[in-house]
Coordinates of C-alpha atoms in Angstrom, one line a residue:
Chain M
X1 CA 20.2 -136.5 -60.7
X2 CA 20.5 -139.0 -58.4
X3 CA 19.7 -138.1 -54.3
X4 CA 23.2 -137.1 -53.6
X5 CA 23.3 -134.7 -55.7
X6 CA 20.3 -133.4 -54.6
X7 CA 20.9 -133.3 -51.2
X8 CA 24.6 -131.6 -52.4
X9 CA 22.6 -129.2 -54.7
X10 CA 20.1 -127.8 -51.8
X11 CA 22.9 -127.5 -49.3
X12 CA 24.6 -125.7 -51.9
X13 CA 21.9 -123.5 -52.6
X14 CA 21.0 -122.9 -48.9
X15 CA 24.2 -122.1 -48.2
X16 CA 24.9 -119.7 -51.2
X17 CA 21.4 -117.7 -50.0
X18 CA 23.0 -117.6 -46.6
X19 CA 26.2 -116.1 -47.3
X20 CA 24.4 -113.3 -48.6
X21 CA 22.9 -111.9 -45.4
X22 CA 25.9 -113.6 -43.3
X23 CA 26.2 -111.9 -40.0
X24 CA 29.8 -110.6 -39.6
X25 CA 30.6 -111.3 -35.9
X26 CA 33.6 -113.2 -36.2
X27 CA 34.9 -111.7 -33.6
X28 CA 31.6 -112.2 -31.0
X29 CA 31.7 -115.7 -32.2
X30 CA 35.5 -115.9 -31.3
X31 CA 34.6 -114.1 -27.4
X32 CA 32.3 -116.5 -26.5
X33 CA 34.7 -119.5 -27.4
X34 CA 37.5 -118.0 -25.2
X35 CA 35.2 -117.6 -22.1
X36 CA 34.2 -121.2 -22.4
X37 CA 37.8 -122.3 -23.4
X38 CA 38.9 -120.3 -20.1
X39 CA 35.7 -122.2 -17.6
X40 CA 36.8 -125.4 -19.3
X41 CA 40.5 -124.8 -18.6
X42 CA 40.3 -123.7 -15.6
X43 CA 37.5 -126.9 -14.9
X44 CA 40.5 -129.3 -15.9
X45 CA 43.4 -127.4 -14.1
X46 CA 41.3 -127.9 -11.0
X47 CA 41.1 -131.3 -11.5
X48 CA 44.9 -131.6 -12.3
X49 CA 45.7 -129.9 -9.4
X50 CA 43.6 -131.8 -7.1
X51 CA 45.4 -134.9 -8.5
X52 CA 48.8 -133.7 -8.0
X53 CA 48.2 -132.8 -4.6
X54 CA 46.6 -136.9 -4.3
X55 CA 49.7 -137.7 -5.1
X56 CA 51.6 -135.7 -3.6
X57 CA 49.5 -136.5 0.0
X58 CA 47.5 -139.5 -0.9
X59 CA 49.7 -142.5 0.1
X60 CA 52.0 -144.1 -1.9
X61 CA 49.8 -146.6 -2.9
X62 CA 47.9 -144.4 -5.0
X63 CA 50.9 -142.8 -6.6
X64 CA 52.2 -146.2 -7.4
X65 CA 48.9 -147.2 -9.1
X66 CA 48.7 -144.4 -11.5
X67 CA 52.1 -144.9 -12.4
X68 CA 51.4 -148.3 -13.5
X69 CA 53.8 -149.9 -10.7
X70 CA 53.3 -153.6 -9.4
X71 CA 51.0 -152.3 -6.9
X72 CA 47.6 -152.8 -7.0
X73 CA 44.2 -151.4 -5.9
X74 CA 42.6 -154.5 -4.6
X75 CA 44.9 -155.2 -1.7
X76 CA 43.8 -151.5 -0.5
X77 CA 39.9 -152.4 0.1
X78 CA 38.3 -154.1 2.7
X79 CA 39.2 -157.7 1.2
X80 CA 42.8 -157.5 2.1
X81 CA 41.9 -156.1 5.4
X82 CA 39.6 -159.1 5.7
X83 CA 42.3 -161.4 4.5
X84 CA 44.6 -160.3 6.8
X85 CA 42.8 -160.0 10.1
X86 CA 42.0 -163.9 9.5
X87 CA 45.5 -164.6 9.2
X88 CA 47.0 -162.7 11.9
X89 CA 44.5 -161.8 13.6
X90 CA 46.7 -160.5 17.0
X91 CA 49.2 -158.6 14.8
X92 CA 48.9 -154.9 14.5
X93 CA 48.1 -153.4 11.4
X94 CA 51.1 -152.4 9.5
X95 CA 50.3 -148.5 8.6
X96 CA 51.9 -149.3 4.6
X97 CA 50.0 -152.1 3.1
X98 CA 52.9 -152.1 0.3
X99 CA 55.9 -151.4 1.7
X100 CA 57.8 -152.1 -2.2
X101 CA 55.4 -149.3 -3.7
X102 CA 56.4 -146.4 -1.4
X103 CA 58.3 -144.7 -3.8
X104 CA 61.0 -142.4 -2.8
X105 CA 61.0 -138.3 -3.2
X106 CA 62.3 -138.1 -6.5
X107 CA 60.5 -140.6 -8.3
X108 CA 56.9 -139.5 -6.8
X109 CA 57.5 -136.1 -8.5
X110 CA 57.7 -138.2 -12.0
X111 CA 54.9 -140.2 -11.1
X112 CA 52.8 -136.8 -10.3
X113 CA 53.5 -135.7 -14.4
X114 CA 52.1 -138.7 -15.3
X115 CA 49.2 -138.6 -12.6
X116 CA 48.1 -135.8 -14.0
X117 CA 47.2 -136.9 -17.2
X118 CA 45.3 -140.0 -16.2
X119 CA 42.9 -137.6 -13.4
X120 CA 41.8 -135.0 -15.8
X121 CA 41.1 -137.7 -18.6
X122 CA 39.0 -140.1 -16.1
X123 CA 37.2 -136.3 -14.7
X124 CA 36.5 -134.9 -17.7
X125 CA 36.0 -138.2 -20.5
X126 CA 32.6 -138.3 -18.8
X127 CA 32.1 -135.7 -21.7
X128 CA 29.1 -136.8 -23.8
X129 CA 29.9 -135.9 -27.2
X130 CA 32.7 -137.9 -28.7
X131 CA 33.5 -135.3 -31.0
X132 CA 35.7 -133.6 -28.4
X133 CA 38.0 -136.5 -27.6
X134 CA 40.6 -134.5 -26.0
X135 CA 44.0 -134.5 -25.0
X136 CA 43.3 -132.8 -21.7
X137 CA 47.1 -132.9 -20.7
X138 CA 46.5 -129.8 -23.4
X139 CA 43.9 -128.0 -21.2
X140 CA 46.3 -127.6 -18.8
X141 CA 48.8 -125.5 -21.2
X142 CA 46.2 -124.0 -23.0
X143 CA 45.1 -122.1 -19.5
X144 CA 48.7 -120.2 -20.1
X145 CA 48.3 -119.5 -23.6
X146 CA 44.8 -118.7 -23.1
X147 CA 45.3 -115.5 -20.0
X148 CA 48.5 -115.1 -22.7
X149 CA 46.6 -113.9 -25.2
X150 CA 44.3 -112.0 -23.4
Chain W
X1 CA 45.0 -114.0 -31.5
X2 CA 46.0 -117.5 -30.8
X3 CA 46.4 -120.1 -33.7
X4 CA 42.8 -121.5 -32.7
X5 CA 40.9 -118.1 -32.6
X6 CA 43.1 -117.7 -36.3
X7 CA 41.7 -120.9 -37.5
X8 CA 38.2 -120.5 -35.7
X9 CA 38.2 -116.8 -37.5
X10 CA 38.8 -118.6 -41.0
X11 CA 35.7 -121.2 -40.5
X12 CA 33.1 -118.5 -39.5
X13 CA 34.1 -116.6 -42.4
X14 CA 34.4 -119.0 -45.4
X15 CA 33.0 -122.4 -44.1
X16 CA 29.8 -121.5 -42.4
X17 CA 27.8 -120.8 -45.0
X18 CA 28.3 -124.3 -46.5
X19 CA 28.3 -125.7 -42.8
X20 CA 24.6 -123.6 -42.3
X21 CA 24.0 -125.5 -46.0
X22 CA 24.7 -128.9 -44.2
X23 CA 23.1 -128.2 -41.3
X24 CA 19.7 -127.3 -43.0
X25 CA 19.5 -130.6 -44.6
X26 CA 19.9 -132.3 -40.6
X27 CA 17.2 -129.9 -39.7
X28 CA 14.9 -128.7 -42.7
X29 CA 14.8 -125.3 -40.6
X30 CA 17.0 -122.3 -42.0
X31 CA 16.9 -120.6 -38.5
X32 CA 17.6 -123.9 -36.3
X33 CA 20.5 -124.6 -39.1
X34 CA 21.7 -121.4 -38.5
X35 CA 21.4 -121.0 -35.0
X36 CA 23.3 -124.9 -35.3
X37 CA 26.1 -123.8 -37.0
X38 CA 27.0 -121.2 -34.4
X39 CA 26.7 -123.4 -31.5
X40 CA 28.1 -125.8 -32.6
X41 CA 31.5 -124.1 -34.0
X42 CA 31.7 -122.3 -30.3
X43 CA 31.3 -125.5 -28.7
X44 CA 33.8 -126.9 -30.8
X45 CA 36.5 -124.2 -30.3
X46 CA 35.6 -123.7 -26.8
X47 CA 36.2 -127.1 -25.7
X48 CA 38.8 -129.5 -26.5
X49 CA 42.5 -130.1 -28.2
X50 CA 43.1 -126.1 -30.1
X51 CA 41.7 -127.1 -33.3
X52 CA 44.8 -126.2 -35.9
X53 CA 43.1 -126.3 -39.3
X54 CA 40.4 -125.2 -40.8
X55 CA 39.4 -129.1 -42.5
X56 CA 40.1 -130.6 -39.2
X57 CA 37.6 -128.0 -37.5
X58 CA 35.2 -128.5 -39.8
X59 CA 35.1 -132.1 -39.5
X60 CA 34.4 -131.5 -35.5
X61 CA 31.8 -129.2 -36.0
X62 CA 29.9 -131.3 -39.0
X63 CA 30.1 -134.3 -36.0
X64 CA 28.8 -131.7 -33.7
X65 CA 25.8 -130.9 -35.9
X66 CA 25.2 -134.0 -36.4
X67 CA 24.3 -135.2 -32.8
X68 CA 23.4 -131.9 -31.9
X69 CA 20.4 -132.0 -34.7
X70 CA 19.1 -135.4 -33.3
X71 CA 19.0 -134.5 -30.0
X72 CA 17.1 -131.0 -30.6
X73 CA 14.7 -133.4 -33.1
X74 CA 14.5 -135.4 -30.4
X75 CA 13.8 -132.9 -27.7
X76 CA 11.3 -131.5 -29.8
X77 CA 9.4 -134.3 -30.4
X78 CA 8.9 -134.9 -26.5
X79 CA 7.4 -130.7 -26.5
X80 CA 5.4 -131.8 -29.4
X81 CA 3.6 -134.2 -27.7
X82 CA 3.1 -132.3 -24.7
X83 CA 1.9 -129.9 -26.3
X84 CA -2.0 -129.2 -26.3
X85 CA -3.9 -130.2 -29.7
X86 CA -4.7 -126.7 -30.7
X87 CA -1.6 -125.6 -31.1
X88 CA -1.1 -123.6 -34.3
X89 CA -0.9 -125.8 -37.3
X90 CA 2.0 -125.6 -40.0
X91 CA 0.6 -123.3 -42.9
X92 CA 0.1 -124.9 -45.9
X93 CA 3.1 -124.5 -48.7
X94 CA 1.8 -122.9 -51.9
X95 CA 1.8 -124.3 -54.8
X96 CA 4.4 -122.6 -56.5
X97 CA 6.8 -124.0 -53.5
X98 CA 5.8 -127.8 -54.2
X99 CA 6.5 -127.8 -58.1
X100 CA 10.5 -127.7 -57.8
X101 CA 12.4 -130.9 -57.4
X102 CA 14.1 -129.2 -54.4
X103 CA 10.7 -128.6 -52.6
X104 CA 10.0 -132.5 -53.3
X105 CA 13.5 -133.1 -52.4
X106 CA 12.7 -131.2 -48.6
X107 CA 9.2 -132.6 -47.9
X108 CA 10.7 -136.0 -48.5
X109 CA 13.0 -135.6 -46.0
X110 CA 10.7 -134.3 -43.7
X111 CA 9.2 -137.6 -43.5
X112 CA 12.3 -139.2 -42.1
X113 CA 13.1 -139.7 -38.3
X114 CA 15.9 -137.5 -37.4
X115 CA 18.5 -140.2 -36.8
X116 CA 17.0 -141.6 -40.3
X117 CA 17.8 -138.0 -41.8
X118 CA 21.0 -138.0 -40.3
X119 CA 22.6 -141.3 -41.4
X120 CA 21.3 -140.2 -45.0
X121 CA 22.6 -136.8 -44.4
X122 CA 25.9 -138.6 -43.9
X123 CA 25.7 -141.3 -46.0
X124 CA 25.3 -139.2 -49.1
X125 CA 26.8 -136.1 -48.4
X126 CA 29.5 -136.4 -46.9
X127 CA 30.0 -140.6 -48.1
X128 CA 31.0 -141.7 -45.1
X129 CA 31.2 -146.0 -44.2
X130 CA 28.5 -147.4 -42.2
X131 CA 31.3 -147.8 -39.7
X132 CA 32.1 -144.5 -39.7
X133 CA 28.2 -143.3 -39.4
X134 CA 27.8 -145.4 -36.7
X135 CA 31.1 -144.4 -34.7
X136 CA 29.7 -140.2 -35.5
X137 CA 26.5 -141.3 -33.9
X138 CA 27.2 -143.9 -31.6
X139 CA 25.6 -146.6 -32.9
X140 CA 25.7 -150.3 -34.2
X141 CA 26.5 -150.9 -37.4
X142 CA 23.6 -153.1 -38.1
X143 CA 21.5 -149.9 -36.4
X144 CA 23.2 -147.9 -38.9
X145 CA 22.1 -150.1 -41.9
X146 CA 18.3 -150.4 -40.9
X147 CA 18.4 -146.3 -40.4
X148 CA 19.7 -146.5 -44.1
X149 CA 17.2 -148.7 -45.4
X150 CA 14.3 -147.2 -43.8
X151 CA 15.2 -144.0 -45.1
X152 CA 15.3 -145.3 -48.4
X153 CA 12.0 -146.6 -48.8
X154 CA 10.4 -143.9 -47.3
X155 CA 12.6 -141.5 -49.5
X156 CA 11.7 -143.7 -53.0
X157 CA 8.1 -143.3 -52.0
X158 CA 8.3 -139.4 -51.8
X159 CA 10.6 -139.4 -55.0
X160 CA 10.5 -142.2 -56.8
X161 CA 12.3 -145.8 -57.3
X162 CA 15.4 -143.9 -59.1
X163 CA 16.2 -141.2 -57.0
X164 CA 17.6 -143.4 -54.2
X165 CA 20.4 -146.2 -55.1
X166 CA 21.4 -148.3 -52.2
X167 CA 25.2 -148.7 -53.6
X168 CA 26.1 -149.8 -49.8
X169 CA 23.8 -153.3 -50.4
X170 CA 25.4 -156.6 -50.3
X171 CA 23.6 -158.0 -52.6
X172 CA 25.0 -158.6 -56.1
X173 CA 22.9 -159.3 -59.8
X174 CA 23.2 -162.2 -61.3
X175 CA 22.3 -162.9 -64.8
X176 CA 21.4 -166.2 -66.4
X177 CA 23.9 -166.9 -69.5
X178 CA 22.3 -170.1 -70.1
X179 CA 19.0 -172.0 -70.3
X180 CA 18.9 -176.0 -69.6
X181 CA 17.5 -177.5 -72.9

């Protein structure tokens, strides 16, 4: 018998011995994953609301990044700033640094669906265990169908 | 009840005693694999996408054992060695315990580092690729390999040369058909 079927063979037979003094509390086991489905649900639809009110108040420029626009995150920092004090250095600031990515009413509140997705991911990937690799655009509905079923 | 709860309802009841099986052979403890098991199918159902199957589940929770069993090794290794020398030592097994092939089978893999119990665990339990063993425990694949072949020499010491084939080696026999006169 070669060593995986050994190693098949004892799990086998520690398995079998358990099933005979299984605990039944299915239904424990089943509470305790809905209060930490509910924290963790209610974790991410913080974080999903947070980013649609970002959006929604942020600045434009942030809106147009996470839609994946033509504007971009570098011109917002202190280099631009730098860049364009040395150029002009007598002109007053403009108060949009990109003028083209203000987008208009309707197209921010598509922009906010996909915001949404791209928060909670970044928030909550800082998960350590791979093996929950999650859509969290998910957590969001599972928060309804979690307080559904309760 | 939710199609998760239905699905999580269905792995407590007909896949955890295999899963506590798996988990004992990542931890040599019946208690820790037990106490494993439930954590980690909580964890796994608490957490996450709503698992919709029972196969996919399981899957989650065996990756979930897996790290989850090297990082309590792990921690307990660092209490170990805090701990003061006269701590209780482990009572001796008797000698009707050590005569089985099982008993040989479970003191040889007592001897194995956890992450070297885990990759063999994996390797020839469930027969998963280095690749895959290495993406489960976050690892290189060359990592993955020496884990392997560690484990097997320490494992053909405790059991012998034929109870451990390394099938995943690159190597391949080559036999001489002919002799220059």
């Amino acid at each position: 018998m070669d060593l995986s079927q050994q190693l098949h063979s004892l799990a086998s037979d520690v398995g079998n011995d358990y099933a005979m003094s299984a605990p039944e509390d299915a239904s424990r086991l089943i509470g305790k994953a809905r209060r930490g489905r509910m924290v963790w649900t209610s974790g991410v639809g913080a974080v999903a609301a947070a980013g649609a009110a970002t959006l929604a108040f942020g600045g434009p420029a942030v809106a147009a990044a996470l839609s994946g626009g033509d504007a971009q995150l570098a011109p917002a920092g202190p280099a631009s700033e730098s860049a364009s004090t040395s150029a002009e250095p007598s002109v007053t600031p403009s108060p949009s640094p990109e003028p083209s990515a203000s987008p208009s009413p309707s197209p921010s509140a598509t922009t906010a669906g996909a915001g949404v997705i791209d928060l909670s991911g970044g928030v909550t990937g800082g998960d350590d265990d791979d093996s929950y690799d999650d859509d969290h655009s998910e957590g969001v509905e599972n928060h309804s169908e979690d307080s559904e079923d309760d | 009840m939710s199609t998760w709860a239905k699905v999580m309802e269905s792995v407590v009841r007909e896949r955890r005693p295999a899963l506590v099986g798996y988990a004992y052979l990542m931890t040599g403890s019946r208690n820790e694999a037990e106490d494993l098991v439930q954590d980690a199918i909580v964890r796994t159902f608490a957490r996450g996408r709503a698992k919709t199957s029972v196969v996919q589940a399981e899957a989650y929770i065996k990756r979930a054992i897996a790290n989850e069993a090297i990082n309590r090794a792990r921690h307990r290794l660092v209490v170990e060695q805090r701990k003061p020398l006269v701590a209780t030592p482990h009572s001796a097994p008797g000698h009707e315990h050590m005569v089985s092939a099982q008993a040989d089978l479970e003191t040889a893999l007592e001897v194995l580092s956890p992450r070297e119990r885990a990759v063999t665990v994996l390797k020839y339990v469930d027969d998963l690729t280095i690749a895959s063993i290495a993406a489960i425990l976050k690892l290189n694949d060359g990592t993955v390999k020496r884990y392997l072949a560690n484990a097997a020499v320490k494992l053909r010491e405790q059991l012998g040369d034929d109870a451990v084939n390394l099938t995943e080696r690159d190597t391949v026999p080559v036999t001489l058909t002919e002799s220059r006169p």
